[in-house]
mmCIF file of C-alpha atoms in Angstrom:
data_model
loop_
_atom_site.group_PDB
_atom_site.id
_atom_site.type_symbol
_atom_site.label_atom_id
_atom_site.label_comp_id
_atom_site.label_asym_id
_atom_site.label_seq_id
_atom_site.Cartn_x
_atom_site.Cartn_y
_atom_site.Cartn_z
ATOM 1 C CA MET A 687 0.000 0.000 0.000
ATOM 2 C CA ARG A 688 2.737 2.558 -0.124
ATOM 3 C CA THR A 689 1.288 5.376 1.858
ATOM 4 C CA ALA A 690 4.356 7.585 2.320
ATOM 5 C CA ALA A 691 6.557 9.638 0.124
ATOM 6 C CA ALA A 692 10.301 9.269 0.463
ATOM 7 C CA ALA A 693 11.195 10.745 3.801
ATOM 8 C CA LEU A 694 14.865 9.948 3.964
ATOM 9 C CA ALA A 695 17.321 10.787 1.241
ATOM 10 C CA THR A 696 19.665 8.091 2.437
ATOM 11 C CA ALA A 697 19.232 4.902 4.419
ATOM 12 C CA VAL A 698 19.352 5.193 8.167
ATOM 13 C CA THR A 699 20.680 2.341 10.266
ATOM 14 C CA LEU A 700 19.359 1.743 13.756
ATOM 15 C CA THR A 701 21.732 -0.429 15.737
ATOM 16 C CA GLY A 702 20.641 -2.100 18.937
ATOM 17 C CA CYS A 703 22.272 -1.654 22.292
ATOM 18 C CA GLY A 704 23.437 -5.236 22.817
ATOM 19 C CA ALA A 705 26.980 -6.476 22.329
ATOM 20 C CA SER A 706 28.069 -7.845 18.970
ATOM 21 C CA GLY A 707 30.677 -10.383 18.023
ATOM 22 C CA GLY A 708 31.367 -11.738 21.506
ATOM 23 C CA SER A 709 29.803 -15.049 22.426
ATOM 24 C CA PRO A 710 29.253 -17.602 19.644
ATOM 25 C CA ASP A 711 25.594 -17.625 20.706
ATOM 26 C CA GLU A 712 25.187 -13.950 19.891
ATOM 27 C CA VAL A 713 23.471 -13.132 16.613
ATOM 28 C CA THR A 714 22.985 -9.860 14.765
ATOM 29 C CA LEU A 715 19.822 -9.723 12.664
ATOM 30 C CA THR A 716 19.415 -7.303 9.783
ATOM 31 C CA LEU A 717 16.086 -5.803 8.771
ATOM 32 C CA VAL A 718 15.413 -3.531 5.793
ATOM 33 C CA ALA A 719 12.231 -1.549 6.450
ATOM 34 C CA ALA A 720 10.169 1.013 4.565
ATOM 35 C CA ASP A 721 9.742 4.594 5.700
ATOM 36 C CA TYR A 722 6.109 5.514 6.358
ATOM 37 C CA ASP A 723 6.562 9.103 7.474
ATOM 38 C CA VAL A 724 4.404 11.177 5.124
ATOM 39 C CA ASN A 725 5.853 14.449 6.386
ATOM 40 C CA GLY A 726 9.552 13.715 5.932
ATOM 41 C CA GLY A 727 10.121 13.288 9.648
ATOM 42 C CA GLN A 728 11.652 10.630 11.843
ATOM 43 C CA SER A 729 8.613 8.658 12.999
ATOM 44 C CA SER A 730 9.654 5.359 11.368
ATOM 45 C CA LYS A 731 13.153 5.655 12.807
ATOM 46 C CA THR A 732 11.718 6.399 16.253
ATOM 47 C CA TYR A 733 9.326 3.424 16.115
ATOM 48 C CA TRP A 734 11.987 0.885 15.172
ATOM 49 C CA ALA A 735 14.554 2.302 17.603
ATOM 50 C CA GLY A 736 12.125 1.984 20.503
ATOM 51 C CA LEU A 737 11.025 -1.504 19.497
ATOM 52 C CA VAL A 738 14.594 -2.760 19.080
ATOM 53 C CA GLU A 739 15.609 -1.331 22.436
ATOM 54 C CA LYS A 740 12.762 -3.160 24.186
ATOM 55 C CA PHE A 741 13.439 -6.376 22.280
ATOM 56 C CA GLU A 742 17.148 -6.431 23.078
ATOM 57 C CA ALA A 743 16.446 -5.772 26.748
ATOM 58 C CA GLU A 744 14.548 -9.081 26.777
ATOM 59 C CA ASN A 745 16.877 -10.939 24.385
ATOM 60 C CA SER A 746 20.453 -9.986 25.202
ATOM 61 C CA HIS A 747 21.963 -12.506 22.767
ATOM 62 C CA ILE A 748 20.236 -10.964 19.709
ATOM 63 C CA ASP A 749 21.143 -7.603 18.173
ATOM 64 C CA VAL A 750 18.916 -6.074 15.517
ATOM 65 C CA GLU A 751 20.060 -3.581 12.891
ATOM 66 C CA VAL A 752 17.265 -1.778 11.036
ATOM 67 C CA GLN A 753 17.996 -0.041 7.742
ATOM 68 C CA ILE A 754 15.222 2.339 6.734
ATOM 69 C CA GLU A 755 14.697 3.067 3.038
ATOM 70 C CA PRO A 756 12.103 5.311 1.344
ATOM 71 C CA TRP A 757 9.217 3.564 -0.376
ATOM 72 C CA THR A 758 10.590 4.652 -3.735
ATOM 73 C CA ASP A 759 13.714 2.548 -3.163
ATOM 74 C CA VAL A 760 13.030 -0.156 -0.606
ATOM 75 C CA ASP A 761 11.764 -2.934 -2.902
ATOM 76 C CA ARG A 762 14.597 -2.342 -5.354
ATOM 77 C CA LYS A 763 17.154 -2.251 -2.536
ATOM 78 C CA VAL A 764 16.036 -5.612 -1.155
ATOM 79 C CA ALA A 765 15.966 -7.144 -4.634
ATOM 80 C CA GLU A 766 19.553 -6.025 -5.216
ATOM 81 C CA LEU A 767 20.707 -7.477 -1.894
ATOM 82 C CA VAL A 768 19.048 -10.806 -2.639
ATOM 83 C CA LYS A 769 20.539 -10.917 -6.131
ATOM 84 C CA GLU A 770 24.004 -10.250 -4.713
ATOM 85 C CA GLY A 771 23.653 -13.072 -2.184
ATOM 86 C CA GLU A 772 23.440 -10.616 0.698
ATOM 87 C CA ALA A 773 19.777 -10.939 1.646
ATOM 88 C CA PRO A 774 18.797 -9.340 4.948
ATOM 89 C CA ASP A 775 17.418 -11.594 7.637
ATOM 90 C CA MET A 776 14.113 -9.749 7.335
ATOM 91 C CA ALA A 777 12.513 -7.278 4.931
ATOM 92 C CA GLN A 778 9.451 -5.129 5.441
ATOM 93 C CA ILE A 779 8.386 -4.204 1.909
ATOM 94 C CA GLY A 780 5.491 -4.226 -0.546
ATOM 95 C CA ALA A 781 5.681 -7.743 -2.009
ATOM 96 C CA TYR A 782 6.833 -11.202 -1.038
ATOM 97 C CA ALA A 783 5.701 -13.534 -3.844
ATOM 98 C CA ASP A 784 8.870 -13.614 -5.959
ATOM 99 C CA TYR A 785 10.995 -14.569 -2.968
ATOM 100 C CA ALA A 786 8.538 -17.226 -1.819
ATOM 101 C CA ALA A 787 8.411 -18.791 -5.286
ATOM 102 C CA ALA A 788 12.220 -18.882 -5.357
ATOM 103 C CA ASP A 789 12.264 -20.727 -2.011
ATOM 104 C CA LYS A 790 14.145 -17.923 -0.290
ATOM 105 C CA LEU A 791 11.715 -17.376 2.598
ATOM 106 C CA TYR A 792 10.822 -19.176 5.768
ATOM 107 C CA THR A 793 7.160 -20.116 6.056
ATOM 108 C CA ALA A 794 5.034 -18.457 8.702
ATOM 109 C CA ASP A 795 4.770 -21.638 10.779
ATOM 110 C CA GLN A 796 8.569 -21.953 10.817
ATOM 111 C CA LEU A 797 8.849 -18.518 12.427
ATOM 112 C CA LEU A 798 5.752 -17.819 14.503
ATOM 113 C CA SER A 799 4.078 -19.430 17.446
ATOM 114 C CA VAL A 800 0.661 -20.944 16.761
ATOM 115 C CA PRO A 801 -1.239 -18.190 18.657
ATOM 116 C CA VAL A 802 0.587 -15.417 16.792
ATOM 117 C CA GLN A 803 0.051 -16.952 13.361
ATOM 118 C CA ALA A 804 -3.617 -17.680 14.121
ATOM 119 C CA ASN A 805 -4.190 -14.062 15.159
ATOM 120 C CA PHE A 806 -3.795 -12.532 11.665
ATOM 121 C CA LEU A 807 -6.978 -11.334 9.973
ATOM 122 C CA GLY A 808 -8.329 -13.862 7.473
ATOM 123 C CA PRO A 809 -8.082 -11.869 4.223
ATOM 124 C CA LEU A 810 -4.478 -10.960 5.030
ATOM 125 C CA VAL A 811 -3.550 -14.591 5.667
ATOM 126 C CA GLN A 812 -5.019 -15.622 2.313
ATOM 127 C CA ALA A 813 -3.170 -12.844 0.515
ATOM 128 C CA GLY A 814 0.079 -13.948 2.159
ATOM 129 C CA GLU A 815 -0.189 -17.541 0.940
ATOM 130 C CA GLN A 816 1.255 -19.400 -2.014
ATOM 131 C CA ARG A 817 -0.248 -22.843 -2.644
ATOM 132 C CA ARG A 818 -1.977 -22.604 0.754
ATOM 133 C CA VAL A 819 1.314 -21.992 2.589
ATOM 134 C CA GLN A 820 1.811 -18.609 4.239
ATOM 135 C CA TYR A 821 5.094 -16.810 3.529
ATOM 136 C CA GLY A 822 4.073 -13.160 3.639
ATOM 137 C CA LEU A 823 3.378 -11.824 7.126
ATOM 138 C CA PRO A 824 1.084 -8.780 7.002
ATOM 139 C CA PHE A 825 2.725 -5.778 8.617
ATOM 140 C CA ALA A 826 0.298 -2.929 7.970
ATOM 141 C CA ALA A 827 -3.095 -2.729 6.289
ATOM 142 C CA SER A 828 -5.600 -0.220 5.044
ATOM 143 C CA THR A 829 -8.978 -0.010 3.381
ATOM 144 C CA ARG A 830 -10.588 2.860 1.492
ATOM 145 C CA LEU A 831 -13.705 4.974 2.040
ATOM 146 C CA LEU A 832 -15.381 7.681 -0.012
ATOM 147 C CA PHE A 833 -14.292 11.027 1.443
ATOM 148 C CA TYR A 834 -16.344 14.168 0.807
ATOM 149 C CA ASN A 835 -16.178 17.820 1.770
ATOM 150 C CA LYS A 836 -19.217 18.428 3.973
ATOM 151 C CA GLU A 837 -19.204 22.193 3.467
ATOM 152 C CA LEU A 838 -19.229 21.815 -0.314
ATOM 153 C CA PHE A 839 -21.978 19.214 -0.139
ATOM 154 C CA GLU A 840 -24.113 21.620 1.900
ATOM 155 C CA GLN A 841 -23.478 24.446 -0.566
ATOM 156 C CA ALA A 842 -24.436 22.182 -3.463
ATOM 157 C CA GLY A 843 -27.598 20.966 -1.775
ATOM 158 C CA VAL A 844 -26.498 17.333 -1.727
ATOM 159 C CA ALA A 845 -28.812 15.824 0.868
ATOM 160 C CA LYS A 846 -26.812 12.695 1.699
ATOM 161 C CA ALA A 847 -23.552 10.988 0.894
ATOM 162 C CA PRO A 848 -23.671 8.786 -2.218
ATOM 163 C CA GLU A 849 -24.412 5.086 -1.795
ATOM 164 C CA THR A 850 -24.572 4.177 -5.491
ATOM 165 C CA TRP A 851 -22.772 5.267 -8.645
ATOM 166 C CA GLU A 852 -25.836 7.150 -9.823
ATOM 167 C CA GLU A 853 -25.973 9.102 -6.573
ATOM 168 C CA LEU A 854 -22.259 9.827 -6.886
ATOM 169 C CA ARG A 855 -22.756 11.175 -10.404
ATOM 170 C CA GLU A 856 -25.680 13.328 -9.270
ATOM 171 C CA ALA A 857 -23.643 14.723 -6.365
ATOM 172 C CA ALA A 858 -20.750 15.519 -8.721
ATOM 173 C CA GLU A 859 -23.087 17.343 -11.099
ATOM 174 C CA LEU A 860 -24.523 19.428 -8.254
ATOM 175 C CA LEU A 861 -21.029 20.261 -7.010
ATOM 176 C CA LYS A 862 -20.147 21.474 -10.506
ATOM 177 C CA SER A 863 -23.301 23.538 -11.050
ATOM 178 C CA GLU A 864 -23.973 24.906 -7.565
ATOM 179 C CA THR A 865 -20.498 25.574 -6.107
ATOM 180 C CA ASP A 866 -17.203 27.011 -7.244
ATOM 181 C CA VAL A 867 -15.287 23.800 -6.504
ATOM 182 C CA ASP A 868 -12.749 23.102 -9.231
ATOM 183 C CA TYR A 869 -13.076 19.314 -9.332
ATOM 184 C CA PRO A 870 -16.233 17.514 -8.129
ATOM 185 C CA PHE A 871 -14.453 14.118 -8.074
ATOM 186 C CA ALA A 872 -10.735 13.272 -8.066
ATOM 187 C CA LEU A 873 -9.935 10.108 -10.024
ATOM 188 C CA PRO A 874 -6.201 9.273 -9.617
ATOM 189 C CA LEU A 875 -5.386 6.785 -12.359
ATOM 190 C CA GLY A 876 -1.791 7.979 -12.671
ATOM 191 C CA PRO A 877 1.191 5.656 -12.189
ATOM 192 C CA GLU A 878 1.466 6.066 -8.410
ATOM 193 C CA GLU A 879 -1.420 3.781 -7.452
ATOM 194 C CA ALA A 880 -3.795 3.355 -10.389
ATOM 195 C CA GLN A 881 -4.085 -0.381 -9.763
ATOM 196 C CA ILE A 882 -5.737 0.282 -6.384
ATOM 197 C CA GLU A 883 -8.139 3.006 -7.560
ATOM 198 C CA THR A 884 -9.133 0.846 -10.516
ATOM 199 C CA MET A 885 -9.751 -2.233 -8.384
ATOM 200 C CA MET A 886 -12.172 -0.289 -6.169
ATOM 201 C CA TRP A 887 -14.255 0.523 -9.226
ATOM 202 C CA LEU A 888 -14.077 -3.034 -10.587
ATOM 203 C CA LEU A 889 -15.344 -4.481 -7.306
ATOM 204 C CA GLY A 890 -18.107 -1.877 -7.279
ATOM 205 C CA GLY A 891 -19.198 -2.995 -10.733
ATOM 206 C CA ASP A 892 -19.882 -6.547 -9.499
ATOM 207 C CA GLY A 893 -16.644 -7.810 -10.973
ATOM 208 C CA ASN A 894 -14.033 -9.937 -9.240
ATOM 209 C CA GLY A 895 -11.257 -7.397 -9.556
ATOM 210 C CA TYR A 896 -8.260 -8.757 -11.441
ATOM 211 C CA VAL A 897 -8.601 -12.516 -10.835
ATOM 212 C CA ASP A 898 -11.431 -15.029 -10.920
ATOM 213 C CA PRO A 899 -12.356 -17.147 -7.878
ATOM 214 C CA GLY A 900 -9.880 -19.796 -9.026
ATOM 215 C CA GLY A 901 -7.007 -17.316 -8.969
ATOM 216 C CA SER A 902 -6.485 -16.856 -12.728
ATOM 217 C CA TYR A 903 -6.381 -13.389 -14.224
ATOM 218 C CA SER A 904 -9.794 -12.166 -15.417
ATOM 219 C CA ILE A 905 -9.082 -8.570 -16.361
ATOM 220 C CA ASP A 906 -11.023 -8.041 -19.591
ATOM 221 C CA THR A 907 -14.402 -9.338 -18.393
ATOM 222 C CA ASP A 908 -17.719 -7.842 -19.480
ATOM 223 C CA GLU A 909 -18.228 -6.508 -15.936
ATOM 224 C CA ASN A 910 -14.861 -4.760 -15.860
ATOM 225 C CA THR A 911 -15.356 -3.261 -19.309
ATOM 226 C CA ALA A 912 -18.822 -1.999 -18.349
ATOM 227 C CA THR A 913 -17.370 -0.425 -15.197
ATOM 228 C CA LEU A 914 -14.759 1.627 -17.024
ATOM 229 C CA ASP A 915 -17.294 2.549 -19.704
ATOM 230 C CA TRP A 916 -19.497 3.977 -16.945
ATOM 231 C CA VAL A 917 -16.648 5.911 -15.341
ATOM 232 C CA LYS A 918 -15.615 7.381 -18.687
ATOM 233 C CA SER A 919 -19.141 8.312 -19.801
ATOM 234 C CA ASN A 920 -20.538 9.558 -16.492
ATOM 235 C CA LEU A 921 -17.589 11.206 -14.741
ATOM 236 C CA VAL A 922 -14.674 11.876 -17.077
ATOM 237 C CA ALA A 923 -16.410 12.909 -20.297
ATOM 238 C CA PRO A 924 -18.776 15.418 -18.578
ATOM 239 C CA GLY A 925 -15.780 17.137 -16.968
ATOM 240 C CA LEU A 926 -16.536 16.066 -13.404
ATOM 241 C CA THR A 927 -13.025 14.839 -12.610
ATOM 242 C CA GLY A 928 -9.668 16.492 -11.983
ATOM 243 C CA PRO A 929 -7.200 18.020 -11.391
ATOM 244 C CA GLY A 930 -5.827 17.188 -14.811
ATOM 245 C CA THR A 931 -6.600 14.026 -16.706
ATOM 246 C CA PRO A 932 -7.119 10.845 -14.639
ATOM 247 C CA GLY A 933 -4.217 9.056 -16.325
ATOM 248 C CA GLU A 934 -1.795 11.762 -15.160
ATOM 249 C CA LEU A 935 -3.230 12.325 -11.687
ATOM 250 C CA ASN A 936 -1.395 10.612 -8.828
ATOM 251 C CA ARG A 937 -2.912 9.943 -5.433
ATOM 252 C CA LYS A 938 -0.609 12.349 -3.623
ATOM 253 C CA ALA A 939 -1.667 15.234 -5.865
ATOM 254 C CA ALA A 940 -5.339 14.300 -5.559
ATOM 255 C CA TYR A 941 -5.101 14.285 -1.759
ATOM 256 C CA ALA A 942 -3.310 17.630 -1.759
ATOM 257 C CA ALA A 943 -6.056 19.161 -3.911
ATOM 258 C CA PHE A 944 -8.695 17.793 -1.538
ATOM 259 C CA THR A 945 -7.003 19.384 1.473
ATOM 260 C CA ARG A 946 -6.933 22.702 -0.420
ATOM 261 C CA GLY A 947 -10.702 22.539 -0.848
ATOM 262 C CA GLU A 948 -10.438 22.063 -4.622
ATOM 263 C CA VAL A 949 -12.005 18.575 -4.696
ATOM 264 C CA GLY A 950 -15.498 17.593 -3.583
ATOM 265 C CA MET A 951 -15.076 13.797 -3.335
ATOM 266 C CA LEU A 952 -12.489 11.057 -3.723
ATOM 267 C CA ASN A 953 -11.731 7.531 -2.551
ATOM 268 C CA GLY A 954 -9.500 8.060 0.459
ATOM 269 C CA HIS A 955 -6.879 6.311 2.574
ATOM 270 C CA PRO A 956 -6.960 6.657 6.401
ATOM 271 C CA SER A 957 -3.868 8.869 6.324
ATOM 272 C CA LEU A 958 -5.856 11.562 4.494
ATOM 273 C CA MET A 959 -7.995 12.182 7.581
ATOM 274 C CA ARG A 960 -5.183 13.826 9.506
ATOM 275 C CA GLN A 961 -4.167 15.934 6.512
ATOM 276 C CA ALA A 962 -7.742 17.107 5.963
ATOM 277 C CA GLU A 963 -8.219 17.936 9.633
ATOM 278 C CA LYS A 964 -5.045 20.037 9.700
ATOM 279 C CA ALA A 965 -6.268 21.891 6.614
ATOM 280 C CA GLY A 966 -9.612 22.692 8.237
ATOM 281 C CA ILE A 967 -11.679 20.512 5.897
ATOM 282 C CA GLU A 968 -14.944 19.281 7.412
ATOM 283 C CA LEU A 969 -14.631 15.677 6.332
ATOM 284 C CA GLY A 970 -17.353 13.137 5.714
ATOM 285 C CA LYS A 971 -16.655 9.491 4.940
ATOM 286 C CA VAL A 972 -18.842 6.561 3.899
ATOM 287 C CA PRO A 973 -18.259 3.154 2.275
ATOM 288 C CA VAL A 974 -17.149 3.349 -1.346
ATOM 289 C CA PRO A 975 -20.319 3.188 -3.472
ATOM 290 C CA GLY A 976 -20.987 0.389 -5.932
ATOM 291 C CA ARG A 977 -23.122 0.374 -9.047
ATOM 292 C CA ASP A 978 -26.257 -0.515 -7.097
ATOM 293 C CA GLY A 979 -25.045 -0.179 -3.510
ATOM 294 C CA LYS A 980 -22.170 -1.808 -1.690
ATOM 295 C CA PRO A 981 -19.398 -3.321 -3.838
ATOM 296 C CA LYS A 982 -18.970 -7.083 -4.075
ATOM 297 C CA ALA A 983 -16.203 -6.661 -1.468
ATOM 298 C CA PRO A 984 -14.320 -3.742 0.060
ATOM 299 C CA LEU A 985 -10.786 -3.209 -1.152
ATOM 300 C CA GLY A 986 -7.947 -4.056 1.226
ATOM 301 C CA VAL A 987 -4.254 -3.255 0.892
ATOM 302 C CA ALA A 988 -1.359 -4.655 2.906
ATOM 303 C CA ASP A 989 2.404 -4.352 3.226
ATOM 304 C CA TRP A 990 4.475 -7.359 4.231
ATOM 305 C CA ILE A 991 7.347 -8.516 6.391
ATOM 306 C CA MET A 992 9.237 -11.746 5.691
ATOM 307 C CA GLY A 993 12.142 -13.800 6.924
ATOM 308 C CA PHE A 994 14.911 -14.855 4.521
ATOM 309 C CA LYS A 995 16.633 -18.233 4.787
ATOM 310 C CA GLU A 996 20.017 -17.118 3.502
ATOM 311 C CA ASN A 997 21.729 -16.465 6.837
ATOM 312 C CA GLY A 998 20.115 -19.389 8.623
ATOM 313 C CA ASN A 999 18.884 -17.394 11.630
ATOM 314 C CA LYS A 1000 15.438 -18.969 11.762
ATOM 315 C CA ASP A 1001 15.094 -19.159 15.542
ATOM 316 C CA GLU A 1002 16.299 -15.603 16.141
ATOM 317 C CA ILE A 1003 14.097 -14.212 13.352
ATOM 318 C CA GLY A 1004 11.144 -16.036 14.862
ATOM 319 C CA THR A 1005 11.893 -14.631 18.306
ATOM 320 C CA PHE A 1006 11.936 -11.097 16.907
ATOM 321 C CA LEU A 1007 8.777 -11.499 14.815
ATOM 322 C CA ASN A 1008 6.794 -13.000 17.677
ATOM 323 C CA PHE A 1009 7.769 -9.919 19.676
ATOM 324 C CA LEU A 1010 6.909 -7.594 16.779
ATOM 325 C CA PHE A 1011 3.363 -8.947 16.531
ATOM 326 C CA THR A 1012 2.364 -8.338 20.143
ATOM 327 C CA ASP A 1013 -0.688 -6.093 20.444
ATOM 328 C CA GLU A 1014 1.371 -3.296 21.954
ATOM 329 C CA ASN A 1015 3.743 -3.100 19.005
ATOM 330 C CA VAL A 1016 1.104 -3.646 16.310
ATOM 331 C CA LEU A 1017 -1.110 -0.919 17.773
ATOM 332 C CA ALA A 1018 1.787 1.502 18.219
ATOM 333 C CA PHE A 1019 2.732 1.350 14.550
ATOM 334 C CA ALA A 1020 -0.843 1.442 13.239
ATOM 335 C CA SER A 1021 -1.777 4.380 15.472
ATOM 336 C CA GLN A 1022 1.318 6.346 14.546
ATOM 337 C CA ASN A 1023 0.620 6.070 10.820
ATOM 338 C CA ASP A 1024 -3.206 6.038 10.658
ATOM 339 C CA LEU A 1025 -3.088 2.451 9.429
ATOM 340 C CA LEU A 1026 -5.040 -0.623 10.464
ATOM 341 C CA PRO A 1027 -3.761 -3.420 12.714
ATOM 342 C CA VAL A 1028 -3.175 -6.745 10.988
ATOM 343 C CA THR A 1029 -4.222 -8.962 13.907
ATOM 344 C CA VAL A 1030 -7.647 -9.802 15.310
ATOM 345 C CA SER A 1031 -6.846 -8.843 18.891
ATOM 346 C CA ALA A 1032 -5.212 -5.515 17.998
ATOM 347 C CA SER A 1033 -8.099 -4.650 15.646
ATOM 348 C CA GLU A 1034 -10.613 -5.321 18.387
ATOM 349 C CA ALA A 1035 -8.623 -3.208 20.830
ATOM 350 C CA MET A 1036 -8.437 -0.310 18.369
ATOM 351 C CA GLU A 1037 -12.153 -0.469 17.597
ATOM 352 C CA LEU A 1038 -13.026 -0.308 21.298
ATOM 353 C CA ASN A 1039 -10.665 2.588 22.003
ATOM 354 C CA PRO A 1040 -12.473 5.986 21.748
ATOM 355 C CA ARG A 1041 -9.175 7.546 20.700
ATOM 356 C CA HIS A 1042 -9.413 5.694 17.382
ATOM 357 C CA LYS A 1043 -13.118 6.190 16.661
ATOM 358 C CA ASN A 1044 -12.284 7.883 13.344
ATOM 359 C CA LEU A 1045 -10.802 4.594 12.100
ATOM 360 C CA ARG A 1046 -13.786 2.401 12.953
ATOM 361 C CA GLU A 1047 -15.346 2.535 9.485
ATOM 362 C CA PHE A 1048 -12.039 1.423 7.973
ATOM 363 C CA LEU A 1049 -11.678 -1.353 10.549
ATOM 364 C CA GLN A 1050 -15.150 -2.651 9.791
ATOM 365 C CA GLU A 1051 -14.253 -3.025 6.101
ATOM 366 C CA LEU A 1052 -11.066 -5.047 6.580
ATOM 367 C CA PRO A 1053 -12.373 -8.479 7.719
ATOM 368 C CA SER A 1054 -14.296 -8.908 4.438
ATOM 369 C CA ALA A 1055 -11.859 -7.050 2.196
ATOM 370 C CA GLN A 1056 -10.421 -8.352 -1.066
ATOM 371 C CA LEU A 1057 -6.754 -7.645 -1.754
ATOM 372 C CA PRO A 1058 -4.959 -7.421 -5.093
ATOM 373 C CA PRO A 1059 -3.408 -10.745 -6.191
ATOM 374 C CA VAL A 1060 -0.119 -10.139 -4.404
ATOM 375 C CA ASP A 1061 0.425 -13.894 -4.090
ATOM 376 C CA LYS A 1062 1.130 -14.128 -7.821
ATOM 377 C CA THR A 1063 4.769 -13.697 -8.822
ATOM 378 C CA SER A 1064 3.582 -12.007 -12.020
ATOM 379 C CA TRP A 1065 1.577 -9.381 -10.153
ATOM 380 C CA ALA A 1066 4.408 -6.848 -9.973
ATOM 381 C CA LEU A 1067 4.631 -6.686 -13.776
ATOM 382 C CA VAL A 1068 0.862 -6.808 -14.299
ATOM 383 C CA SER A 1069 0.346 -4.118 -11.677
ATOM 384 C CA ASP A 1070 2.904 -1.917 -13.409
ATOM 385 C CA ASP A 1071 1.106 -2.445 -16.729
ATOM 386 C CA ILE A 1072 -2.146 -1.290 -15.129
ATOM 387 C CA LYS A 1073 -0.464 1.737 -13.576
ATOM 388 C CA ARG A 1074 0.979 2.856 -16.898
ATOM 389 C CA ASN A 1075 -2.018 2.194 -19.130
ATOM 390 C CA ILE A 1076 -5.375 2.086 -17.371
ATOM 391 C CA GLY A 1077 -5.788 5.863 -17.560
ATOM 392 C CA LYS A 1078 -5.930 5.548 -21.363
ATOM 393 C CA ALA A 1079 -9.179 3.601 -21.019
ATOM 394 C CA VAL A 1080 -11.102 6.649 -19.815
ATOM 395 C CA ALA A 1081 -9.241 9.283 -21.840
ATOM 396 C CA PRO A 1082 -10.938 11.033 -24.792
ATOM 397 C CA GLY A 1083 -10.925 8.593 -27.684
ATOM 398 C CA GLY A 1084 -9.843 5.775 -25.392
ATOM 399 C CA SER A 1085 -11.469 2.353 -25.411
ATOM 400 C CA PRO A 1086 -11.907 0.513 -22.099
ATOM 401 C CA ALA A 1087 -12.370 -2.769 -23.968
ATOM 402 C CA LYS A 1088 -9.142 -2.389 -25.953
ATOM 403 C CA VAL A 1089 -7.059 -1.251 -22.984
ATOM 404 C CA LEU A 1090 -8.315 -4.063 -20.754
ATOM 405 C CA ASP A 1091 -7.801 -6.603 -23.547
ATOM 406 C CA LYS A 1092 -4.171 -5.538 -23.995
ATOM 407 C CA ILE A 1093 -3.473 -5.682 -20.256
ATOM 408 C CA ALA A 1094 -5.184 -9.098 -20.106
ATOM 409 C CA GLN A 1095 -3.025 -10.432 -22.949
ATOM 410 C CA ASN A 1096 0.135 -9.320 -21.195
ATOM 411 C CA ALA A 1097 -1.106 -10.802 -17.910
ATOM 412 C CA ALA A 1098 -1.803 -14.145 -19.615
ATOM 413 C CA LEU A 1099 1.770 -14.234 -20.924
ATOM 414 C CA GLU A 1100 3.151 -13.510 -17.465
ATOM 415 C CA GLU A 1101 0.875 -16.127 -15.919
ATOM 416 C CA GLU A 1102 2.140 -18.695 -18.402
ATOM 417 C CA LYS A 1103 5.709 -17.887 -17.340
ATOM 418 C CA GLU A 1104 4.600 -18.281 -13.713
ATOM 419 C CA ARG A 1105 3.463 -21.839 -14.425
ATOM 420 C CA GLU A 1106 6.685 -22.837 -16.185
#
């Protein structure tokens, strides 16, 4: 889910307080982790430093070195280390499937106690599995809601938040005709995260997203084509979207425009709440509308942590990860970054805590959420294809059917390679 811009120009290493290199029983673990600080601060560094200090106080024979990399670089950095035969003991990144398929990862049951492994939320477990074996351990999660500017809705005379696509179109038309808002609806189909925005719409159009129930790609279905036809005809063509063309609009820019009061509605991530509040936007949020009501499933997004076999430190990695997934540590990270806990117990604790009442709607979506097919080793390439091309489907003169067909053909080729 890559919620943060690059916050650190260079990697930062957090070294634990324990001794290193003394007793043969002493082990130093390495972890490459992503930076989640959206404001260019030190929150990720502070989180890991505090966690490592507590861990080493309880496990004096294990040191942990955490190297923080910006989201723009972290996946590439880990891939380079693995290719060079210098894999870290652990990586907290956006994808695990390639490493699992190459037999480079420990399985979840090799690392975690039974209670810890059983505590992950169901959809996240399924997304972390290959051939029914879990390799990817969910580290952070999010869902999406429809965000709207309450003040602009009142000015436009929109009586209630949209629950269907038709109501969303009607609200956008009123925003355009009755207010001076620049962009009634922001539709970010640019290369930053177009695969996520698109999947929300596909699920809302009664489609299965990008794969069928059996796990094979099903991108160019009649349902998916009809969905993008509707978006193009009812939102883009009438000039109800912006800023700029959807294919060039990235999520970060869309969120910034919303906080400036230039956008009436968009599909939003939990982190946008804090930005909107600071900007003085009176924010409303409801489930993302579907064609006729609720989508087939809410969209879920997760980032992953995994343990590499290369250095043979299975027991020490397991000790650290069992500590990482305690409620205290899971809640601390989720709360700090306006993300959702990945475990049942931590989710329940957050939902009951009045301090986190603004996240309850997101929490309620996650147990039934559908995630992108991150278990497929081909997904990285297919996802990139969607990011680069899906905006063309709704552009003037564009053809949703042709764009989806081309992406589907490329996905079929990659899936064939996956089977070889």
